Amino acid sequence: MNDAAQYEKWMNEALIEARRAFSEDEVPVGAIIVQQNEIIARAYNRRETDQNPLGHAEILAIDAAAKKLGRWRLSDCTLIVTLEPCAMCAGALVNARLAQVVFAASDPKAGACGSVFNICENSQLNHRLKVVSDVLAKDSRQLLQDFFKSRRS
């Protein structure tokens, strides 16, 4: 299986998590962490449910992966997420030393992996990670649009 097909397979798993968030009235963002072609962590946004500003899918997935592996350095892992990480989450990706991030939809208002900022590939930081974007972006954007449309009506 080539990289593009593998990324789509993983992104479909992250979209399952995003749909779970939607069903719980959370902004539909889902994330998974993969190590050696195995999903080791899954999460979705829980800010409203937990009343916690840190309840982003990426942060929760990093936390779960670190606990599962018993270490904070996730240099052999990839994070797959349905929306471009914000500055907080991109900083967490760098600090966790992830190898790469793969995301679906870009976030032109808050994205920190190339849209507004590029924290993940910033040469001034002590770690950089590979960024892959636009994997099943249409599916993610549609889910987000459906969610916000339902909130307005």
mmCIF file with all atom_site columns, C-alpha atoms in Angstrom:
data_model
loop_
_atom_site.group_PDB
_atom_site.id
_atom_site.type_symbol
_atom_site.label_atom_id
_atom_site.label_alt_id
_atom_site.label_comp_id
_atom_site.label_asym_id
_atom_site.label_entity_id
_atom_site.label_seq_id
_atom_site.pdbx_PDB_ins_code
_atom_site.Cartn_x
_atom_site.Cartn_y
_atom_site.Cartn_z
_atom_site.occupancy
_atom_site.B_iso_or_equiv
_atom_site.pdbx_formal_charge
_atom_site.auth_seq_id
_atom_site.auth_comp_id
_atom_site.auth_asym_id
_atom_site.auth_atom_id
_atom_site.pdbx_PDB_model_num
ATOM 1   C CA . MET A 1 1   ? 0.000   0.000  0.000  1.00 0.00 ? 1   MET A CA 1
ATOM 2   C CA . ASN A 1 2   ? 1.439   3.389  -0.969 1.00 0.00 ? 2   ASN A CA 1
ATOM 3   C CA . ASP A 1 3   ? 1.645   6.346  1.418  1.00 0.00 ? 3   ASP A CA 1
ATOM 4   C CA . ALA A 1 4   ? -1.430  8.105  -0.028 1.00 0.00 ? 4   ALA A CA 1
ATOM 5   C CA . ALA A 1 5   ? -3.599  5.007  0.389  1.00 0.00 ? 5   ALA A CA 1
ATOM 6   C CA . GLN A 1 6   ? -2.253  4.427  3.906  1.00 0.00 ? 6   GLN A CA 1
ATOM 7   C CA . TYR A 1 7   ? -2.947  8.047  4.872  1.00 0.00 ? 7   TYR A CA 1
ATOM 8   C CA . GLU A 1 8   ? -6.525  7.750  3.598  1.00 0.00 ? 8   GLU A CA 1
ATOM 9   C CA . LYS A 1 9   ? -7.032  4.525  5.549  1.00 0.00 ? 9   LYS A CA 1
ATOM 10  C CA . TRP A 1 10  ? -5.828  6.211  8.740  1.00 0.00 ? 10  TRP A CA 1
ATOM 11  C CA . MET A 1 11  ? -7.789  9.393  8.059  1.00 0.00 ? 11  MET A CA 1
ATOM 12  C CA . ASN A 1 12  ? -10.969 7.340  7.802  1.00 0.00 ? 12  ASN A CA 1
ATOM 13  C CA . GLU A 1 13  ? -10.245 6.141  11.338 1.00 0.00 ? 13  GLU A CA 1
ATOM 14  C CA . ALA A 1 14  ? -9.770  9.747  12.514 1.00 0.00 ? 14  ALA A CA 1
ATOM 15  C CA . LEU A 1 15  ? -13.066 10.651 10.821 1.00 0.00 ? 15  LEU A CA 1
ATOM 16  C CA . ILE A 1 16  ? -14.791 7.973  12.916 1.00 0.00 ? 16  ILE A CA 1
ATOM 17  C CA . GLU A 1 17  ? -13.559 9.840  15.988 1.00 0.00 ? 17  GLU A CA 1
ATOM 18  C CA . ALA A 1 18  ? -14.714 13.178 14.532 1.00 0.00 ? 18  ALA A CA 1
ATOM 19  C CA . ARG A 1 19  ? -18.192 11.737 14.017 1.00 0.00 ? 19  ARG A CA 1
ATOM 20  C CA . ARG A 1 20  ? -18.206 10.626 17.653 1.00 0.00 ? 20  ARG A CA 1
ATOM 21  C CA . ALA A 1 21  ? -17.444 14.223 18.640 1.00 0.00 ? 21  ALA A CA 1
ATOM 22  C CA . PHE A 1 22  ? -20.303 15.455 16.438 1.00 0.00 ? 22  PHE A CA 1
ATOM 23  C CA . SER A 1 23  ? -22.709 13.003 18.097 1.00 0.00 ? 23  SER A CA 1
ATOM 24  C CA . GLU A 1 24  ? -21.719 14.416 21.493 1.00 0.00 ? 24  GLU A CA 1
ATOM 25  C CA . ASP A 1 25  ? -22.233 18.019 20.321 1.00 0.00 ? 25  ASP A CA 1
ATOM 26  C CA . GLU A 1 26  ? -18.498 18.706 20.191 1.00 0.00 ? 26  GLU A CA 1
ATOM 27  C CA . VAL A 1 27  ? -16.715 20.351 17.263 1.00 0.00 ? 27  VAL A CA 1
ATOM 28  C CA . PRO A 1 28  ? -16.081 17.299 15.057 1.00 0.00 ? 28  PRO A CA 1
ATOM 29  C CA . VAL A 1 29  ? -12.347 16.850 15.166 1.00 0.00 ? 29  VAL A CA 1
ATOM 30  C CA . GLY A 1 30  ? -10.874 13.385 15.559 1.00 0.00 ? 30  GLY A CA 1
ATOM 31  C CA . ALA A 1 31  ? -7.316  12.162 15.901 1.00 0.00 ? 31  ALA A CA 1
ATOM 32  C CA . ILE A 1 32  ? -5.411  8.913  16.022 1.00 0.00 ? 32  ILE A CA 1
ATOM 33  C CA . ILE A 1 33  ? -1.759  8.112  16.655 1.00 0.00 ? 33  ILE A CA 1
ATOM 34  C CA . VAL A 1 34  ? -0.091  5.374  14.660 1.00 0.00 ? 34  VAL A CA 1
ATOM 35  C CA . GLN A 1 35  ? 3.100   3.512  15.527 1.00 0.00 ? 35  GLN A CA 1
ATOM 36  C CA . GLN A 1 36  ? 4.462   0.877  13.131 1.00 0.00 ? 36  GLN A CA 1
ATOM 37  C CA . ASN A 1 37  ? 1.175   0.773  11.176 1.00 0.00 ? 37  ASN A CA 1
ATOM 38  C CA . GLU A 1 38  ? -0.862  0.147  14.339 1.00 0.00 ? 38  GLU A CA 1
ATOM 39  C CA . ILE A 1 39  ? -3.271  2.603  15.933 1.00 0.00 ? 39  ILE A CA 1
ATOM 40  C CA . ILE A 1 40  ? -2.119  3.108  19.516 1.00 0.00 ? 40  ILE A CA 1
ATOM 41  C CA . ALA A 1 41  ? -4.377  6.025  20.508 1.00 0.00 ? 41  ALA A CA 1
ATOM 42  C CA . ARG A 1 42  ? -7.727  7.529  19.508 1.00 0.00 ? 42  ARG A CA 1
ATOM 43  C CA . ALA A 1 43  ? -9.398  10.725 20.622 1.00 0.00 ? 43  ALA A CA 1
ATOM 44  C CA . TYR A 1 44  ? -11.904 13.381 19.683 1.00 0.00 ? 44  TYR A CA 1
ATOM 45  C CA . ASN A 1 45  ? -12.617 16.895 20.879 1.00 0.00 ? 45  ASN A CA 1
ATOM 46  C CA . ARG A 1 46  ? -13.999 17.030 24.435 1.00 0.00 ? 46  ARG A CA 1
ATOM 47  C CA . ARG A 1 47  ? -13.740 20.711 25.388 1.00 0.00 ? 47  ARG A CA 1
ATOM 48  C CA . GLU A 1 48  ? -17.465 21.120 26.056 1.00 0.00 ? 48  GLU A CA 1
ATOM 49  C CA . THR A 1 49  ? -17.926 17.732 27.702 1.00 0.00 ? 49  THR A CA 1
ATOM 50  C CA . ASP A 1 50  ? -14.971 18.175 30.050 1.00 0.00 ? 50  ASP A CA 1
ATOM 51  C CA . GLN A 1 51  ? -15.197 21.979 30.270 1.00 0.00 ? 51  GLN A CA 1
ATOM 52  C CA . ASN A 1 52  ? -11.466 22.018 29.596 1.00 0.00 ? 52  ASN A CA 1
ATOM 53  C CA . PRO A 1 53  ? -9.726  24.271 27.057 1.00 0.00 ? 53  PRO A CA 1
ATOM 54  C CA . LEU A 1 54  ? -7.082  21.561 26.610 1.00 0.00 ? 54  LEU A CA 1
ATOM 55  C CA . GLY A 1 55  ? -9.673  19.054 25.395 1.00 0.00 ? 55  GLY A CA 1
ATOM 56  C CA . HIS A 1 56  ? -8.519  19.074 21.771 1.00 0.00 ? 56  HIS A CA 1
ATOM 57  C CA . ALA A 1 57  ? -8.384  15.724 19.990 1.00 0.00 ? 57  ALA A CA 1
ATOM 58  C CA . GLU A 1 58  ? -4.637  16.045 19.360 1.00 0.00 ? 58  GLU A CA 1
ATOM 59  C CA . ILE A 1 59  ? -3.768  16.724 23.011 1.00 0.00 ? 59  ILE A CA 1
ATOM 60  C CA . LEU A 1 60  ? -5.948  13.845 24.198 1.00 0.00 ? 60  LEU A CA 1
ATOM 61  C CA . ALA A 1 61  ? -4.424  11.461 21.643 1.00 0.00 ? 61  ALA A CA 1
ATOM 62  C CA . ILE A 1 62  ? -0.868  12.462 22.596 1.00 0.00 ? 62  ILE A CA 1
ATOM 63  C CA . ASP A 1 63  ? -1.690  11.914 26.258 1.00 0.00 ? 63  ASP A CA 1
ATOM 64  C CA . ALA A 1 64  ? -3.170  8.465  25.546 1.00 0.00 ? 64  ALA A CA 1
ATOM 65  C CA . ALA A 1 65  ? -0.204  7.424  23.375 1.00 0.00 ? 65  ALA A CA 1
ATOM 66  C CA . ALA A 1 66  ? 2.353   8.570  25.958 1.00 0.00 ? 66  ALA A CA 1
ATOM 67  C CA . LYS A 1 67  ? 0.542   6.624  28.675 1.00 0.00 ? 67  LYS A CA 1
ATOM 68  C CA . LYS A 1 68  ? 0.284   3.508  26.504 1.00 0.00 ? 68  LYS A CA 1
ATOM 69  C CA . LEU A 1 69  ? 3.978   3.602  25.574 1.00 0.00 ? 69  LEU A CA 1
ATOM 70  C CA . GLY A 1 70  ? 5.172   4.758  28.991 1.00 0.00 ? 70  GLY A CA 1
ATOM 71  C CA . ARG A 1 71  ? 7.215   7.595  27.521 1.00 0.00 ? 71  ARG A CA 1
ATOM 72  C CA . TRP A 1 72  ? 6.765   11.164 26.342 1.00 0.00 ? 72  TRP A CA 1
ATOM 73  C CA . ARG A 1 73  ? 8.972   10.984 23.261 1.00 0.00 ? 73  ARG A CA 1
ATOM 74  C CA . LEU A 1 74  ? 6.775   9.795  20.402 1.00 0.00 ? 74  LEU A CA 1
ATOM 75  C CA . SER A 1 75  ? 9.443   10.070 17.708 1.00 0.00 ? 75  SER A CA 1
ATOM 76  C CA . ASP A 1 76  ? 8.344   6.836  16.032 1.00 0.00 ? 76  ASP A CA 1
ATOM 77  C CA . CYS A 1 77  ? 4.692   7.894  15.814 1.00 0.00 ? 77  CYS A CA 1
ATOM 78  C CA . THR A 1 78  ? 2.424   9.749  13.402 1.00 0.00 ? 78  THR A CA 1
ATOM 79  C CA . LEU A 1 79  ? -0.594  11.823 14.392 1.00 0.00 ? 79  LEU A CA 1
ATOM 80  C CA . ILE A 1 80  ? -3.523  11.768 11.961 1.00 0.00 ? 80  ILE A CA 1
ATOM 81  C CA . VAL A 1 81  ? -6.127  14.504 12.549 1.00 0.00 ? 81  VAL A CA 1
ATOM 82  C CA . THR A 1 82  ? -9.171  15.743 10.676 1.00 0.00 ? 82  THR A CA 1
ATOM 83  C CA . LEU A 1 83  ? -8.405  19.474 11.046 1.00 0.00 ? 83  LEU A CA 1
ATOM 84  C CA . GLU A 1 84  ? -5.104  21.329 10.878 1.00 0.00 ? 84  GLU A CA 1
ATOM 85  C CA . PRO A 1 85  ? -3.740  21.653 14.436 1.00 0.00 ? 85  PRO A CA 1
ATOM 86  C CA . CYS A 1 86  ? -3.903  25.014 16.217 1.00 0.00 ? 86  CYS A CA 1
ATOM 87  C CA . ALA A 1 87  ? -0.853  26.648 17.819 1.00 0.00 ? 87  ALA A CA 1
ATOM 88  C CA . MET A 1 88  ? -1.369  24.831 21.141 1.00 0.00 ? 88  MET A CA 1
ATOM 89  C CA . CYS A 1 89  ? -1.642  21.440 19.462 1.00 0.00 ? 89  CYS A CA 1
ATOM 90  C CA . ALA A 1 90  ? 1.204   22.052 17.004 1.00 0.00 ? 90  ALA A CA 1
ATOM 91  C CA . GLY A 1 91  ? 3.400   23.009 19.970 1.00 0.00 ? 91  GLY A CA 1
ATOM 92  C CA . ALA A 1 92  ? 2.421   19.768 21.684 1.00 0.00 ? 92  ALA A CA 1
ATOM 93  C CA . LEU A 1 93  ? 3.348   17.811 18.539 1.00 0.00 ? 93  LEU A CA 1
ATOM 94  C CA . VAL A 1 94  ? 6.800   19.394 18.556 1.00 0.00 ? 94  VAL A CA 1
ATOM 95  C CA . ASN A 1 95  ? 7.243   18.821 22.294 1.00 0.00 ? 95  ASN A CA 1
ATOM 96  C CA . ALA A 1 96  ? 6.171   15.177 21.971 1.00 0.00 ? 96  ALA A CA 1
ATOM 97  C CA . ARG A 1 97  ? 8.764   14.775 19.194 1.00 0.00 ? 97  ARG A CA 1
ATOM 98  C CA . LEU A 1 98  ? 6.263   13.174 16.811 1.00 0.00 ? 98  LEU A CA 1
ATOM 99  C CA . ALA A 1 99  ? 7.711   12.093 13.460 1.00 0.00 ? 99  ALA A CA 1
ATOM 100 C CA . GLN A 1 100 ? 4.871   13.497 11.382 1.00 0.00 ? 100 GLN A CA 1
ATOM 101 C CA . VAL A 1 101 ? 1.387   14.941 11.335 1.00 0.00 ? 101 VAL A CA 1
ATOM 102 C CA . VAL A 1 102 ? -1.166  14.171 8.641  1.00 0.00 ? 102 VAL A CA 1
ATOM 103 C CA . PHE A 1 103 ? -4.243  16.365 8.523  1.00 0.00 ? 103 PHE A CA 1
ATOM 104 C CA . ALA A 1 104 ? -7.359  16.665 6.399  1.00 0.00 ? 104 ALA A CA 1
ATOM 105 C CA . ALA A 1 105 ? -8.836  20.172 6.263  1.00 0.00 ? 105 ALA A CA 1
ATOM 106 C CA . SER A 1 106 ? -6.733  23.301 6.537  1.00 0.00 ? 106 SER A CA 1
ATOM 107 C CA . ASP A 1 107 ? -7.748  25.924 9.104  1.00 0.00 ? 107 ASP A CA 1
ATOM 108 C CA . PRO A 1 108 ? -7.243  29.390 7.583  1.00 0.00 ? 108 PRO A CA 1
ATOM 109 C CA . LYS A 1 109 ? -8.143  31.113 10.876 1.00 0.00 ? 109 LYS A CA 1
ATOM 110 C CA . ALA A 1 110 ? -6.111  29.156 13.420 1.00 0.00 ? 110 ALA A CA 1
ATOM 111 C CA . GLY A 1 111 ? -4.016  26.527 11.626 1.00 0.00 ? 111 GLY A CA 1
ATOM 112 C CA . ALA A 1 112 ? -0.437  26.232 12.845 1.00 0.00 ? 112 ALA A CA 1
ATOM 113 C CA . CYS A 1 113 ? 0.928   23.680 10.380 1.00 0.00 ? 113 CYS A CA 1
ATOM 114 C CA . GLY A 1 114 ? 1.175   26.041 7.441  1.00 0.00 ? 114 GLY A CA 1
ATOM 115 C CA . SER A 1 115 ? -2.016  28.122 7.224  1.00 0.00 ? 115 SER A CA 1
ATOM 116 C CA . VAL A 1 116 ? -1.515  30.904 9.799  1.00 0.00 ? 116 VAL A CA 1
ATOM 117 C CA . PHE A 1 117 ? 1.700   29.686 11.445 1.00 0.00 ? 117 PHE A CA 1
ATOM 118 C CA . ASN A 1 118 ? 4.064   26.827 10.684 1.00 0.00 ? 118 ASN A CA 1
ATOM 119 C CA . ILE A 1 119 ? 5.162   25.620 14.087 1.00 0.00 ? 119 ILE A CA 1
ATOM 120 C CA . CYS A 1 120 ? 5.793   22.025 13.018 1.00 0.00 ? 120 CYS A CA 1
ATOM 121 C CA . GLU A 1 121 ? 8.449   22.923 10.456 1.00 0.00 ? 121 GLU A CA 1
ATOM 122 C CA . ASN A 1 122 ? 9.928   25.982 12.180 1.00 0.00 ? 122 ASN A CA 1
ATOM 123 C CA . SER A 1 123 ? 13.725  25.777 11.957 1.00 0.00 ? 123 SER A CA 1
ATOM 124 C CA . GLN A 1 124 ? 14.092  27.884 15.125 1.00 0.00 ? 124 GLN A CA 1
ATOM 125 C CA . LEU A 1 125 ? 12.619  25.092 17.243 1.00 0.00 ? 125 LEU A CA 1
ATOM 126 C CA . ASN A 1 126 ? 14.557  22.097 18.527 1.00 0.00 ? 126 ASN A CA 1
ATOM 127 C CA . HIS A 1 127 ? 12.364  19.580 16.674 1.00 0.00 ? 127 HIS A CA 1
ATOM 128 C CA . ARG A 1 128 ? 10.582  19.575 13.343 1.00 0.00 ? 128 ARG A CA 1
ATOM 129 C CA . LEU A 1 129 ? 8.152   17.071 11.955 1.00 0.00 ? 129 LEU A CA 1
ATOM 130 C CA . LYS A 1 130 ? 6.944   16.155 8.513  1.00 0.00 ? 130 LYS A CA 1
ATOM 131 C CA . VAL A 1 131 ? 3.579   17.698 7.593  1.00 0.00 ? 131 VAL A CA 1
ATOM 132 C CA . VAL A 1 132 ? 1.173   16.063 5.144  1.00 0.00 ? 132 VAL A CA 1
ATOM 133 C CA . SER A 1 133 ? -2.031  17.959 4.365  1.00 0.00 ? 133 SER A CA 1
ATOM 134 C CA . ASP A 1 134 ? -5.290  17.652 2.431  1.00 0.00 ? 134 ASP A CA 1
ATOM 135 C CA . VAL A 1 135 ? -5.901  13.953 3.054  1.00 0.00 ? 135 VAL A CA 1
ATOM 136 C CA . LEU A 1 136 ? -9.682  13.466 2.684  1.00 0.00 ? 136 LEU A CA 1
ATOM 137 C CA . ALA A 1 137 ? -10.048 17.203 3.262  1.00 0.00 ? 137 ALA A CA 1
ATOM 138 C CA . LYS A 1 138 ? -13.439 17.323 1.543  1.00 0.00 ? 138 LYS A CA 1
ATOM 139 C CA . ASP A 1 139 ? -14.909 14.763 3.971  1.00 0.00 ? 139 ASP A CA 1
ATOM 140 C CA . SER A 1 140 ? -13.600 16.630 6.992  1.00 0.00 ? 140 SER A CA 1
ATOM 141 C CA . ARG A 1 141 ? -14.753 20.029 5.733  1.00 0.00 ? 141 ARG A CA 1
ATOM 142 C CA . GLN A 1 142 ? -18.233 18.651 5.042  1.00 0.00 ? 142 GLN A CA 1
ATOM 143 C CA . LEU A 1 143 ? -18.494 17.245 8.568  1.00 0.00 ? 143 LEU A CA 1
ATOM 144 C CA . LEU A 1 144 ? -17.424 20.582 10.049 1.00 0.00 ? 144 LEU A CA 1
ATOM 145 C CA . GLN A 1 145 ? -19.850 22.512 7.834  1.00 0.00 ? 145 GLN A CA 1
ATOM 146 C CA . ASP A 1 146 ? -22.705 20.184 8.773  1.00 0.00 ? 146 ASP A CA 1
ATOM 147 C CA . PHE A 1 147 ? -21.915 20.634 12.457 1.00 0.00 ? 147 PHE A CA 1
ATOM 148 C CA . PHE A 1 148 ? -21.840 24.437 12.374 1.00 0.00 ? 148 PHE A CA 1
ATOM 149 C CA . LYS A 1 149 ? -24.941 24.546 10.155 1.00 0.00 ? 149 LYS A CA 1
ATOM 150 C CA . SER A 1 150 ? -26.791 22.436 12.744 1.00 0.00 ? 150 SER A CA 1
ATOM 151 C CA . ARG A 1 151 ? -25.655 24.812 15.499 1.00 0.00 ? 151 ARG A CA 1
ATOM 152 C CA . ARG A 1 152 ? -27.016 27.849 13.649 1.00 0.00 ? 152 ARG A CA 1
ATOM 153 C CA . SER A 1 153 ? -30.461 26.339 13.020 1.00 0.00 ? 153 SER A CA 1
#
